[in-house]
Amino acid sequence: MEISVQSFKRVELLSVSGRIDSGTAPQLEESLRQLTDNGRHRIVAELSGVSYMSSAGLRALVGALRECKKHGGEVVIATPSERVADVLKLAGLDAVFQVFGDTVSAVGSF
Amino acid sequence: MEISVQSFKRVELLSVSGRIDSGTAPQLEESLRQLTDNGRHRIVAELSGVSYMSSAGLRALVGALRECKKHGGEVVIATPSERVADVLKLAGLDAVFQVFGDTVSAVGSF
Amino acid sequence: MGRPRRLTIPGRYNKIRRACAFVVAGAKKAGLDQKAIDDVELACDEACSNVIEHAYEGEGRGPIEVSWQVQDQSFVITVRDRGRPFNPDGVATPHIDPDDLKIGGLGLHFMRQVMDQVSFSFNENHGNTLVMVKRIA
Amino acid sequence: MGRPRRLTIPGRYNKIRRACAFVVAGAKKAGLDQKAIDDVELACDEACSNVIEHAYEGEGRGPIEVSWQVQDQSFVITVRDRGRPFNPDGVATPHIDPDDLKIGGLGLHFMRQVMDQVSFSFNENHGNTLVMVKRIA
Ligand SMILES: Nc1ncnc2c1ncn2[C@@H]1O[C@H](COP(=O)(O)OP(=O)(O)O)[C@@H](O)[C@H]1O
Ligand SMILES: Nc1ncnc2c1ncn2[C@@H]1O[C@H](COP(=O)(O)OP(=O)(O)O)[C@@H](O)[C@H]1O
């Protein structure tokens, strides 16, 4: 799993690629927590490069979503890979997260 | 010349392609004026598809920049084609406009 | 029909990937289509993660034995551990409250959704045994 | 050396593109490189736009004659109109104040920047004549 973070004026763009499973999800959680600890509660998770995601990845994302919402922010998902979209749907989370087909719209949604 | 406008929460993304010359610049001016008349003063001009731009195009962009700045906003340029970058430089406007190499960063700059 | 292939991994999260690769390779040999292979990978991952988290209650507490075989036009995965006995009957289906956003119970839900049969058993000699069946289309 | 090629267009902004295409085709024939061709296109466009805006003070007031020829290793563009006489000597170089953002004078500035020579003349019989020279590298 690779994570890169680009900070914009009001929005953080967190791009993840590779495998998000119970072995790697803690790093994702840590990256998200660093953002929210710094008062950054508007986050775009760009997931086009994610080859695999299990419930551990979803837990990390939902945890961050909860934290952001508490502070009037949001975690939105941009360009989910097919695998990510499948798992979101399987979990019923496609109705909980705002999902955008392109990153510009996701950043623009804030 | 083709113009398309995508409206985000706080930002307008105006994508222009084709030829911006004294024949077509009035349409560009009109599109920009429609945005500013509606109180939309944060504008990204996405110019990757512009094959040619003359001083008439620059005048349209600078006019909009002036109007937006008056209202605390800005016109920024995203992904200028080589031709656009050349003309911006020739006019010394590369120092007046914020220019971004990718549209996500341009939208995120507001 | 085929004799079971077996792999034992240490009960650590970063070893689960190996078990998944082993099962995915088997699913390919068995002729499952890509969607079914993806399903089998997810089920194996969730099963092993639960063993570490809930049966062993932590990493490095014991091994996980994963095996696969083809039986009666089905791809069968077995996951064994020596952790605390588990009976999933009392586990509710997951519920996500958009306002509350507590999340739990997704792992079992995924396993049940993507596999055709999921059954747990406990035996004093062999510990927990989880059998998951995917029909070969 | 070559005899001049000539094109006359109506003095309308949406006809200028045609004059530019005519000059660009000439520049290609003359062997200018792509950057020089782009320069010649920009200069022709700015010149014709100025004729309509400033010499004729509006569209549909008169024709614009554009010609090109190769002379002494140079690509020479001539633009003629019958509008009001113009002497550019008093025209200051453009100034853009980032705070003020009034913009003017870019057209002449572009022509002078991208061409090697730019000269205007007025003659009662022929009207305004603008000659722009680009050396062939
Ligand atoms: N292998 C297991 N051994 C013991 N308990 C388990 C096991 N798998 C699941 N459980 C119990 O069932 C519950 C639901 O599991 P699961 O659906 O994987 O969701 P989660 O692990 O996110 O809570 C767990 O919280 C745990 O109490
Ligand atoms: N062909 C022309 N005939 C008459 N006046 C001209 C002509 N070209 C330029 N001018 C004058 O020179 C000034 C500068 O021209 P230019 O550099 O093209 O900038 P702009 O047209 O943006 O003002 C014009 O404002 C105009 O007064």
XYZ file of C-alpha atoms in Angstrom, chain A residues 2-108:
107
model
C 1.190 3.501 -0.879
C -0.280 6.691 0.554
C 0.408 10.209 -0.646
C -1.148 13.366 0.701
C -1.534 16.655 -1.164
C -2.687 19.596 0.926
C -4.841 22.263 -0.664
C -6.154 25.401 0.921
C -9.253 23.821 2.433
C -9.029 20.205 1.351
C -6.646 17.288 1.808
C -6.259 14.866 -1.069
C -5.164 11.470 0.195
C -4.272 9.087 -2.625
C -4.011 5.416 -1.794
C -2.821 2.628 -4.041
C -2.159 -1.073 -3.640
C -3.724 -3.378 -1.067
C -5.757 -2.174 1.876
C -6.213 -5.133 4.212
C -5.925 -5.802 7.928
C -2.138 -5.717 7.553
C -1.989 -2.282 5.938
C -5.166 -0.561 7.173
C -3.442 0.664 10.367
C -1.164 2.875 8.227
C -4.197 4.282 6.453
C -5.834 4.926 9.820
C -2.674 6.658 11.008
C -2.516 8.908 7.918
C -6.144 9.866 8.327
C -5.691 10.516 12.023
C -2.743 12.802 11.334
C -4.995 14.903 9.135
C -7.893 15.079 11.567
C -5.549 15.707 14.524
C -4.302 18.737 12.608
C -7.820 20.052 12.229
C -8.093 19.000 8.598
C -11.625 17.657 8.290
C -12.263 17.963 4.561
C -10.684 14.923 2.984
C -10.812 13.400 -0.480
C -9.764 9.736 -0.537
C -8.565 9.037 -4.066
C -8.777 5.258 -4.486
C -8.266 4.616 -8.202
C -5.054 2.690 -7.567
C -6.449 0.383 -4.881
C -6.179 -3.208 -6.101
C -7.919 -4.731 -3.087
C -9.796 -3.518 -0.028
C -11.233 -5.516 2.865
C -13.510 -4.508 5.733
C -10.401 -3.269 7.562
C -9.999 -0.518 4.969
C -13.649 0.403 5.242
C -13.350 0.646 9.003
C -10.475 3.093 8.622
C -12.467 5.239 6.190
C -15.641 5.177 8.258
C -13.700 6.076 11.381
C -12.284 9.121 9.631
C -15.698 10.013 8.223
C -17.169 9.983 11.714
C -14.379 12.181 13.055
C -14.676 14.651 10.149
C -18.459 14.878 10.396
C -18.141 15.721 14.074
C -16.238 18.820 12.979
C -18.532 19.786 10.130
C -16.289 18.137 7.551
C -16.510 15.066 5.391
C -14.511 12.257 3.841
C -15.499 11.792 0.216
C -14.270 9.082 -2.121
C -12.905 9.858 -5.578
C -12.407 7.498 -8.521
C -12.877 4.199 -6.694
C -11.407 1.217 -8.522
C -13.916 -1.501 -9.425
C -12.756 -3.588 -6.512
C -13.313 -0.703 -4.095
C -16.725 0.085 -5.563
C -17.769 -3.572 -5.168
C -16.775 -3.688 -1.508
C -18.424 -0.330 -0.736
C -21.625 -1.675 -2.197
C -21.341 -5.023 -0.402
C -21.083 -3.084 2.866
C -23.930 -0.732 1.998
C -21.460 2.144 2.341
C -22.036 3.447 -1.168
C -24.968 5.313 0.390
C -22.915 6.644 3.294
C -19.960 8.070 1.385
C -20.210 10.658 -1.340
C -18.478 9.064 -4.304
C -17.102 11.053 -7.242
C -16.038 9.771 -10.624
C -13.317 12.390 -10.939
C -10.972 13.981 -8.468
C -11.652 17.553 -9.581
C -15.331 17.184 -8.663
C -14.417 15.603 -5.346
C -12.099 18.480 -4.408
C -14.667 20.924 -5.759
